[in-house]
């Protein structure tokens, strides 16, 4: 583990100029790569592309997909496909057990890998937007005002509950293992959790710790670019923001994981937007609290307006940029294409351009002293960014600009039509009724400690509030730093174990 002292950072003025230049380049690159050609709904959807391999300098993992990355480390990998109620086909990846662990039980009868059908059909009479998640109700019965305290891991008292029994169906899956769902941040993918050595990547660490590990993907990224009717070349394919992901994608994936694993409840780990999107899901469907043991939120991107970092420099211009992208017919942001691994060679330590990659890493995550292995940067940049739609990024910038955790802002006129108000409604963090662990750092250029404090003040049950004890640990280090296993993942595991062992239901 390398823990070196920070030697200094660039001046605010110089950094700001470089940040703006970089973000302009990002937008230009997105515009150059994205294109729109309307096709008929009956056209066949292409399979996921194969990542190309170079014969020079390329790290052997750069061209591998997430399941192949898992298998390359000696772990079992499964590929599942979940269909949301609005027709998006999301690829979900599974590590059913650790590298030296045999399954506790045989798979259930009729189980198949590569499940291509929607596992749960929902005919919910009150809200047709709910993803396929089996007859639930969008309400919390017997609402009790939340208690305030330090949380059970921080020495505080356990919260009051009306429901203090375990849910029917048990707390482990059919294979005898606890179940955890890991979700990535913006422009990322399931690969985030397996792009490191087995003792350093969270997906492998949790599998070896006895978990049945499920890795989700958002619509629009490399593993979510299929639909039952539309092609990504159709502009309507990209017509979604955080709200649609929270209403459809997360409920559909969690319902599928629960049903397929056989576990009544799962643990949830999210990084950045992957954490805050779950909060939005619970805002729309509070009953989903009963599906969860607890939520580990690493650098949760709910409030993001306190840090003087890259996002603050681009947020004031996001509406103009978004409008220009639409006028140009560009909807996709930073897609992962088959030739990306070839370009990732430029980030190899053997390349004279490797300092450019290091600088980009610095601009996005914040300054530190190479806690991410530079030899593995070609693999990281061969898989990240994995693509999204531009509206997801616009929504993120709107949260920075508005200083509110809110729905997408369509402008006053359209807001009146959609929301009945000239401003978008807030997402209510009060709907998160399960224990939440907040894991954050001082040097995060996306989520400032003051932002985390605002999020914590609105969450009913902050069971663990953990500051990474390293002054220059940044936003991207949560995923790929060599010292993240000791500094973050060990506390995350301890928090989730406590949530799973407490034997109590959500805060009602």
Coordinates of C-alpha atoms in Angstrom, one line a residue:
X1 CA 0.0 0.0 0.0
X2 CA 1.4 3.4 -1.0
X3 CA 0.4 6.3 1.2
X4 CA 2.6 9.3 0.2
X5 CA 2.2 12.8 1.3
X6 CA 0.7 15.3 -1.0
X7 CA 3.4 17.6 -2.5
X8 CA 1.1 20.3 -3.7
X9 CA -1.5 21.0 -6.3
X10 CA -1.9 23.4 -9.2
X11 CA -3.1 26.9 -8.5
X12 CA -6.9 27.5 -8.7
X13 CA -6.7 29.8 -11.7
X14 CA -4.5 27.5 -13.8
X15 CA -6.5 24.5 -12.8
X16 CA -9.7 26.2 -13.7
X17 CA -8.4 27.1 -17.2
X18 CA -7.3 23.5 -17.8
X19 CA -10.5 22.1 -16.5
X20 CA -12.6 24.2 -18.9
X21 CA -10.3 23.2 -21.7
X22 CA -10.6 19.5 -20.9
X23 CA -14.4 19.6 -20.5
X24 CA -14.8 21.4 -23.8
X25 CA -12.6 18.7 -25.4
X26 CA -14.8 16.0 -23.8
X27 CA -18.0 17.6 -25.2
X28 CA -16.3 18.0 -28.7
X29 CA -15.2 14.4 -28.6
X30 CA -18.8 13.3 -27.7
X31 CA -20.2 15.3 -30.5
X32 CA -17.7 13.8 -33.0
X33 CA -18.5 10.2 -31.9
X34 CA -22.2 10.4 -31.6
X35 CA -24.6 10.3 -34.5
X36 CA -28.3 9.8 -35.2
X37 CA -29.8 7.7 -38.0
X38 CA -33.4 6.8 -37.4
X39 CA -34.2 3.1 -38.1
X40 CA -37.4 1.2 -37.9
X41 CA -38.3 -0.5 -34.7
X42 CA -38.4 -3.9 -36.5
X43 CA -34.7 -3.7 -37.4
X44 CA -32.6 -6.4 -35.6
X45 CA -30.5 -5.1 -32.7
X46 CA -26.8 -5.9 -33.1
X47 CA -25.0 -7.9 -30.4
X48 CA -22.5 -6.1 -28.1
X49 CA -19.4 -5.3 -30.0
X50 CA -16.1 -7.1 -29.4
X51 CA -13.3 -5.0 -28.0
X52 CA -10.3 -5.1 -30.3
X53 CA -6.9 -6.1 -29.2
X54 CA -3.5 -4.6 -30.2
X55 CA -0.3 -6.5 -30.6
X56 CA 1.8 -3.6 -29.1
X57 CA 2.0 -2.6 -25.5
X58 CA -1.6 -3.6 -24.7
X59 CA -2.3 -4.9 -21.2
X60 CA -4.0 -8.3 -21.7
X61 CA -7.1 -7.2 -19.8
X62 CA -7.7 -4.1 -21.9
X63 CA -9.8 -5.9 -24.5
X64 CA -11.9 -8.1 -22.1
X65 CA -15.5 -7.5 -21.2
X66 CA -16.6 -7.5 -17.5
X67 CA -17.4 -11.3 -17.5
X68 CA -14.1 -12.0 -19.2
X69 CA -12.2 -9.8 -16.6
X70 CA -13.8 -11.9 -13.9
X71 CA -12.9 -15.2 -15.4
X72 CA -9.4 -14.0 -16.2
X73 CA -8.8 -13.8 -12.4
X74 CA -10.1 -17.3 -11.9
X75 CA -13.6 -16.5 -10.6
X76 CA -16.9 -17.8 -12.0
X77 CA -18.9 -15.3 -14.0
X78 CA -22.5 -15.3 -15.2
X79 CA -24.3 -13.0 -17.7
X80 CA -27.9 -12.1 -17.1
X81 CA -30.2 -9.9 -19.1
X82 CA -32.9 -7.8 -17.4
X83 CA -35.7 -6.2 -19.3
X84 CA -37.1 -3.0 -17.8
X85 CA -40.8 -2.2 -18.1
X86 CA -40.1 0.4 -20.7
X87 CA -38.1 -2.1 -22.8
X88 CA -34.4 -1.5 -22.1
X89 CA -32.3 -4.6 -22.0
X90 CA -29.6 -4.3 -19.2
X91 CA -26.8 -6.8 -18.9
X92 CA -26.1 -7.7 -15.3
X93 CA -23.0 -9.6 -14.3
X94 CA -22.7 -12.1 -11.4
X95 CA -19.8 -13.6 -9.4
X96 CA -21.7 -16.4 -7.5
X97 CA -18.9 -17.3 -5.2
X98 CA -15.2 -16.7 -4.4
X99 CA -12.3 -18.2 -6.2
X100 CA -11.6 -21.0 -3.7
X101 CA -15.3 -21.6 -2.7
X102 CA -17.6 -24.2 -4.2
X103 CA -21.3 -23.4 -4.4
X104 CA -23.1 -24.4 -1.2
X105 CA -26.1 -25.7 -3.1
X106 CA -26.9 -26.8 -6.6
X107 CA -28.6 -24.1 -8.8
X108 CA -32.4 -24.1 -8.6
X109 CA -34.2 -26.3 -11.1
X110 CA -34.5 -24.8 -14.6
X111 CA -31.8 -22.2 -13.9
X112 CA -29.9 -21.0 -17.0
X113 CA -27.2 -18.5 -17.5
X114 CA -27.9 -15.8 -20.1
X115 CA -31.5 -15.3 -19.1
X116 CA -33.1 -13.4 -22.0
X117 CA -36.6 -13.0 -20.6
X118 CA -38.1 -10.6 -18.1
X119 CA -38.3 -12.6 -14.8
X120 CA -41.1 -10.7 -13.1
X121 CA -44.2 -9.3 -14.6
X122 CA -45.8 -6.4 -12.8
X123 CA -49.4 -5.2 -13.3
X124 CA -49.3 -2.6 -10.7
X125 CA -52.7 -0.8 -10.8
X126 CA -51.5 2.5 -9.3
X127 CA -48.2 3.3 -11.1
X128 CA -47.5 1.8 -14.5
X129 CA -44.0 3.3 -14.5
X130 CA -42.8 0.8 -11.9
X131 CA -40.3 -1.7 -13.3
X132 CA -40.9 -5.4 -13.3
X133 CA -40.8 -5.9 -9.6
X134 CA -43.9 -7.9 -8.6
X135 CA -46.9 -6.1 -7.1
X136 CA -45.7 -3.6 -4.7
X137 CA -47.3 -0.4 -3.3
X138 CA -45.8 3.0 -3.4
X139 CA -46.4 4.0 0.2
X140 CA -45.0 3.5 3.7
X141 CA -47.6 2.4 6.2
X142 CA -47.4 3.6 9.8
X143 CA -44.9 6.3 9.1
X144 CA -42.8 7.2 12.2
X145 CA -40.7 10.4 12.4
X146 CA -37.0 9.3 12.0
X147 CA -34.8 9.3 15.1
X148 CA -31.5 11.2 15.1
X149 CA -28.3 9.8 16.4
X150 CA -24.9 8.6 15.5
X151 CA -26.0 5.2 14.2
X152 CA -25.3 1.7 15.5
X153 CA -21.8 1.5 14.1
X154 CA -20.8 4.8 15.6
X155 CA -21.8 4.2 19.1
X156 CA -25.4 5.5 18.9
X157 CA -28.6 3.7 19.8
X158 CA -30.4 1.6 17.3
X159 CA -33.4 3.2 15.7
X160 CA -37.0 2.5 16.7
X161 CA -38.8 0.0 14.5
X162 CA -42.4 -1.2 14.2
X163 CA -41.2 -4.2 12.2
X164 CA -38.3 -5.9 14.0
X165 CA -38.5 -9.3 12.4
X166 CA -36.7 -10.7 9.4
X167 CA -38.6 -10.9 6.2
X168 CA -39.9 -14.2 4.9
X169 CA -37.6 -16.0 2.6
X170 CA -34.4 -15.7 4.7
X171 CA -31.4 -13.4 4.5
X172 CA -29.3 -15.6 2.1
X173 CA -29.9 -16.9 -1.4
X174 CA -30.4 -20.4 -2.6
X175 CA -26.6 -21.0 -2.7
X176 CA -26.3 -20.2 1.0
X177 CA -24.6 -16.8 0.5
X178 CA -25.6 -13.3 1.3
X179 CA -26.4 -11.2 -1.7
X180 CA -24.9 -7.8 -2.6
X181 CA -25.7 -5.6 -5.6
X182 CA -22.9 -3.2 -6.8
X183 CA -23.8 -0.2 -8.9
X184 CA -21.4 2.2 -10.8
X185 CA -21.2 5.9 -11.2
X186 CA -21.7 8.2 -14.2
X187 CA -20.2 7.1 -17.6
X188 CA -19.0 3.9 -15.9
X189 CA -20.0 0.2 -15.9
X190 CA -19.9 -3.0 -14.0
X191 CA -16.2 -3.3 -14.9
X192 CA -15.4 -0.7 -12.3
X193 CA -15.7 -3.3 -9.5
X194 CA -13.4 -5.9 -11.0
X195 CA -10.6 -3.7 -12.5
X196 CA -7.9 -4.5 -10.0
X197 CA -6.1 -7.4 -8.4
X198 CA -8.4 -9.8 -6.5
X199 CA -7.3 -8.5 -3.1
X200 CA -7.9 -4.9 -4.3
X201 CA -11.1 -4.9 -6.4
X202 CA -14.4 -4.8 -4.4
X203 CA -16.3 -7.3 -6.5
X204 CA -13.6 -10.0 -5.9
X205 CA -13.2 -9.0 -2.2
X206 CA -16.9 -9.5 -1.6
X207 CA -17.1 -12.8 -3.4
X208 CA -14.2 -14.1 -1.3
X209 CA -15.9 -12.8 1.8
X210 CA -18.9 -15.1 1.1
X211 CA -21.1 -12.9 -1.0
X212 CA -23.1 -13.7 -4.1
X213 CA -22.1 -10.6 -6.0
X214 CA -24.2 -8.9 -8.7
X215 CA -22.9 -6.0 -10.8
X216 CA -25.4 -3.7 -12.4
X217 CA -25.4 -1.5 -15.5
X218 CA -27.3 1.6 -16.4
X219 CA -29.2 2.1 -19.7
X220 CA -27.1 3.7 -22.3
X221 CA -23.7 2.4 -21.3
X222 CA -21.8 -0.3 -23.1
X223 CA -23.9 -3.1 -21.5
X224 CA -27.2 -1.2 -21.7
X225 CA -27.4 -0.2 -25.4
X226 CA -30.2 -2.5 -26.4
X227 CA -34.0 -2.2 -26.4
X228 CA -36.8 -4.6 -27.3
X229 CA -38.0 -2.2 -30.0
X230 CA -35.6 0.7 -30.5
X231 CA -32.0 1.0 -31.7
X232 CA -29.5 3.4 -30.2
X233 CA -29.6 5.2 -33.5
X234 CA -33.2 6.2 -32.7
X235 CA -33.2 9.6 -30.8
X236 CA -36.0 8.2 -28.6
X237 CA -33.7 5.6 -27.2
X238 CA -31.8 8.4 -25.4
X239 CA -34.8 10.1 -23.9
X240 CA -34.1 9.6 -20.2
X241 CA -32.6 11.2 -17.2
X242 CA -31.9 10.1 -13.6
X243 CA -35.7 9.8 -13.0
X244 CA -36.2 7.1 -15.6
X245 CA -33.1 5.1 -14.4
X246 CA -34.4 5.3 -10.8
X247 CA -38.0 4.3 -11.8
X248 CA -37.1 1.5 -14.2
X249 CA -33.5 0.3 -14.1
X250 CA -32.7 -0.1 -10.4
X251 CA -36.1 -1.6 -9.4
X252 CA -35.9 -4.1 -12.3
X253 CA -32.4 -5.2 -11.5
X254 CA -33.0 -5.5 -7.8
X255 CA -36.2 -7.5 -8.3
X256 CA -34.4 -9.8 -10.7
X257 CA -31.5 -10.3 -8.3
X258 CA -33.9 -11.1 -5.4
X259 CA -35.9 -13.6 -7.5
X260 CA -32.9 -15.3 -9.1
X261 CA -30.8 -15.5 -6.0
X262 CA -33.8 -16.5 -3.8
X263 CA -32.8 -13.9 -1.1
X264 CA -35.6 -11.7 0.4
X265 CA -33.2 -8.9 1.0
X266 CA -29.9 -7.7 -0.5
X267 CA -27.1 -5.3 0.5
X268 CA -26.4 -2.4 -1.8
X269 CA -23.1 -0.6 -2.6
X270 CA -23.1 2.4 -4.9
X271 CA -20.3 4.8 -5.9
X272 CA -21.1 8.4 -6.7
X273 CA -24.3 8.5 -8.9
X274 CA -24.7 4.8 -8.2
X275 CA -25.5 5.7 -4.6
X276 CA -27.7 8.7 -5.2
X277 CA -29.8 6.9 -7.9
X278 CA -30.9 4.4 -5.3
X279 CA -32.0 7.3 -3.1
X280 CA -34.1 8.5 -6.0
X281 CA -35.6 4.9 -6.5
X282 CA -36.6 4.9 -2.8
X283 CA -38.2 8.3 -3.3
X284 CA -40.4 6.9 -6.0
X285 CA -41.0 3.5 -4.4
X286 CA -40.5 3.5 -0.7
X287 CA -41.6 -0.1 -0.4
X288 CA -38.2 -1.0 -1.9
X289 CA -36.7 -0.3 1.5
X290 CA -38.0 -3.8 2.5
X291 CA -35.7 -5.3 -0.2
X292 CA -32.5 -4.0 1.4
X293 CA -30.4 -4.8 4.4
X294 CA -28.4 -1.6 4.1
X295 CA -26.8 0.8 1.7
X296 CA -23.1 1.6 1.5
X297 CA -22.7 4.9 -0.3
X298 CA -19.2 5.7 -1.5
X299 CA -18.9 9.4 -2.4
X300 CA -22.7 9.8 -2.7
X301 CA -23.5 12.4 -5.4
X302 CA -26.7 13.9 -4.2
X303 CA -25.5 17.4 -3.3
X304 CA -22.4 18.5 -5.2
X305 CA -22.1 22.3 -5.2
X306 CA -19.6 23.1 -2.5
X307 CA -16.3 21.9 -4.2
X308 CA -14.5 24.4 -6.5
X309 CA -13.6 21.6 -9.0
X310 CA -14.3 20.8 -12.6
X311 CA -18.1 20.5 -12.3
X312 CA -18.4 24.0 -11.0
X313 CA -16.7 25.4 -14.1
X314 CA -19.0 23.7 -16.6
X315 CA -22.3 23.7 -14.8
X316 CA -23.3 27.4 -15.7
X317 CA -23.0 26.6 -19.4
X318 CA -24.7 23.2 -19.4
X319 CA -28.1 24.3 -20.8
X320 CA -26.4 26.0 -23.8
X321 CA -24.2 22.9 -24.4
X322 CA -27.2 20.6 -24.0
X323 CA -29.2 22.6 -26.5
X324 CA -26.4 22.7 -29.1
X325 CA -25.9 18.9 -28.8
X326 CA -29.6 18.4 -29.5
X327 CA -29.6 20.8 -32.4
X328 CA -26.7 18.8 -33.8
X329 CA -28.6 15.5 -33.3
X330 CA -26.0 14.3 -30.7
X331 CA -27.4 12.4 -27.8
X332 CA -24.7 10.0 -26.6
X333 CA -21.8 11.0 -24.3
X334 CA -18.4 9.3 -24.4
X335 CA -19.4 5.8 -25.8
X336 CA -17.2 2.8 -25.4
X337 CA -16.4 1.6 -28.9
X338 CA -14.5 -1.5 -30.1
X339 CA -11.3 0.4 -30.8
X340 CA -11.1 1.9 -27.4
X341 CA -8.5 -0.7 -26.2
X342 CA -6.2 0.4 -29.0
X343 CA -6.4 4.0 -27.9
X344 CA -5.8 2.9 -24.3
X345 CA -2.3 2.0 -25.3
X346 CA -1.6 5.8 -25.1
X347 CA -2.0 5.5 -21.3
X348 CA 0.6 2.8 -21.0
X349 CA 3.7 3.8 -19.0
X350 CA 5.6 2.9 -22.2
X351 CA 3.8 5.7 -24.1
X352 CA 5.1 9.2 -24.3
X353 CA 1.5 10.4 -23.9
X354 CA 1.0 8.6 -20.5
X355 CA 1.3 12.0 -18.6
X356 CA -1.8 13.2 -20.5
X357 CA -3.8 10.3 -19.1
X358 CA -2.4 10.9 -15.6
X359 CA -3.4 14.6 -16.0
X360 CA -7.0 13.7 -17.1
X361 CA -7.2 11.4 -14.1
X362 CA -6.2 14.3 -12.0
X363 CA -8.7 16.7 -13.5
X364 CA -11.6 14.3 -12.9
X365 CA -10.8 12.8 -9.5
X366 CA -8.6 15.3 -7.9
X367 CA -4.9 15.4 -7.0
X368 CA -3.0 12.6 -5.3
X369 CA 0.2 10.7 -5.7
X370 CA -0.6 7.7 -7.9
X371 CA -2.6 5.4 -5.6
X372 CA -3.9 3.9 -8.9
X373 CA -1.3 1.6 -10.4
X374 CA -0.1 3.4 -13.6
X375 CA 0.5 0.0 -15.3
X376 CA -3.2 -0.7 -15.0
X377 CA -4.4 2.7 -16.4
X378 CA -4.6 1.2 -20.0
X379 CA -7.2 -1.3 -18.6
X380 CA -9.1 1.4 -16.8
X381 CA -9.3 3.7 -19.8
X382 CA -10.1 0.8 -22.1
X383 CA -13.3 0.4 -20.1
X384 CA -14.1 3.8 -18.7
X385 CA -15.9 6.0 -19.8
X386 CA -18.4 3.3 -20.8
X387 CA -20.9 5.8 -22.2
X388 CA -24.2 7.4 -21.2
X389 CA -26.7 9.8 -22.7
X390 CA -25.9 13.5 -22.6
X391 CA -29.1 14.2 -20.5
X392 CA -27.7 12.2 -17.6
X393 CA -24.7 14.5 -17.6
X394 CA -26.9 17.5 -18.0
X395 CA -29.0 16.4 -15.0
X396 CA -25.8 16.0 -13.0
X397 CA -24.7 19.6 -13.9
X398 CA -28.2 20.9 -13.0
X399 CA -27.8 19.5 -9.5
X400 CA -24.5 21.4 -9.2
X401 CA -25.9 24.6 -10.5
X402 CA -29.3 24.5 -8.6
X403 CA -27.7 23.3 -5.3
X404 CA -30.8 21.0 -5.0
X405 CA -31.3 17.3 -5.2
X406 CA -34.1 17.4 -7.8
X407 CA -35.7 16.0 -10.9
X408 CA -34.6 17.1 -14.4
X409 CA -35.2 20.7 -15.2
X410 CA -36.9 21.0 -18.6
X411 CA -37.4 24.8 -18.3
X412 CA -40.3 26.6 -16.7
X413 CA -42.9 26.0 -19.4
X414 CA -42.2 22.2 -19.8
X415 CA -41.8 21.9 -16.0
X416 CA -45.4 23.2 -15.6
X417 CA -46.6 20.5 -18.0
X418 CA -44.6 17.7 -16.4
X419 CA -44.6 18.7 -12.7
X420 CA -47.2 21.3 -12.3
X421 CA -44.6 23.7 -11.1
X422 CA -42.0 26.0 -12.8
X423 CA -39.2 24.3 -10.9
X424 CA -38.5 20.6 -10.7
X425 CA -39.6 18.8 -7.5
X426 CA -37.0 17.7 -5.0
X427 CA -36.0 14.1 -4.5
X428 CA -36.9 13.3 -0.9
X429 CA -34.0 11.7 1.1
X430 CA -36.5 11.1 3.9
X431 CA -37.8 8.1 1.9
X432 CA -34.5 6.2 2.5
X433 CA -35.6 4.1 5.5
X434 CA -32.8 1.7 5.8
X435 CA -29.4 2.1 7.4
X436 CA -27.0 4.1 5.2
X437 CA -23.2 4.1 5.5
X438 CA -21.6 7.3 4.1
X439 CA -18.0 6.8 3.0
X440 CA -16.3 10.0 1.9
X441 CA -12.9 11.8 1.6
X442 CA -11.6 15.3 2.0
X443 CA -9.9 15.4 -1.4
X444 CA -13.0 14.5 -3.5
X445 CA -13.4 17.0 -6.4
X446 CA -16.9 15.9 -7.1
X447 CA -18.5 15.5 -3.6
X448 CA -17.2 17.8 -1.0
X449 CA -17.4 16.9 2.7
X450 CA -19.9 19.8 3.1
X451 CA -22.1 18.1 0.4
X452 CA -21.9 14.8 2.3
X453 CA -22.9 16.7 5.5
X454 CA -26.0 18.0 3.7
X455 CA -26.9 14.6 2.5
X456 CA -26.4 13.1 6.0
X457 CA -28.6 15.8 7.5
X458 CA -31.6 14.7 5.4
X459 CA -31.2 10.9 5.6
X460 CA -33.3 9.4 8.4
X461 CA -30.8 6.7 9.4
X462 CA -27.1 7.4 8.9
X463 CA -25.7 4.3 10.6
X464 CA -22.1 5.0 9.7
X465 CA -20.4 8.2 8.7
X466 CA -16.9 7.4 7.7
X467 CA -14.1 9.8 6.5
X468 CA -11.2 8.1 4.7
X469 CA -8.2 8.8 6.8
X470 CA -5.9 9.9 4.0
X471 CA -5.7 13.6 3.0
X472 CA -5.4 13.2 -0.7
X473 CA -7.7 10.2 -1.4
X474 CA -10.0 11.3 -4.3
X475 CA -13.2 10.5 -6.1
X476 CA -11.8 7.9 -8.4
X477 CA -9.7 6.3 -5.7
X478 CA -12.8 4.8 -4.3
X479 CA -12.9 2.5 -7.3
X480 CA -9.3 1.8 -8.4
X481 CA -6.8 2.8 -5.8
X482 CA -4.5 0.1 -4.6
X483 CA -5.1 1.2 -1.0
X484 CA -8.9 1.3 -1.3
X485 CA -9.2 -2.2 0.0
X486 CA -7.8 -1.3 3.4
X487 CA -9.1 2.3 3.6
X488 CA -12.6 1.8 2.3
X489 CA -13.6 -1.7 1.5
X490 CA -12.8 -3.2 4.9
X491 CA -15.1 -0.6 6.6
X492 CA -17.8 -1.2 3.9
X493 CA -17.8 -4.9 4.7
X494 CA -17.9 -4.3 8.4
X495 CA -20.9 -1.9 7.9
X496 CA -22.8 -4.4 5.7
X497 CA -22.2 -7.3 8.1
X498 CA -23.7 -5.3 10.9
X499 CA -26.7 -4.4 8.8
X500 CA -27.2 -8.0 7.8
X501 CA -26.8 -9.3 11.3
X502 CA -29.1 -6.9 13.1
X503 CA -32.2 -8.9 12.1
X504 CA -34.5 -5.9 11.8
X505 CA -36.7 -4.5 9.1
X506 CA -36.6 -1.0 7.6
X507 CA -37.4 2.1 9.6
X508 CA -41.2 2.3 9.7

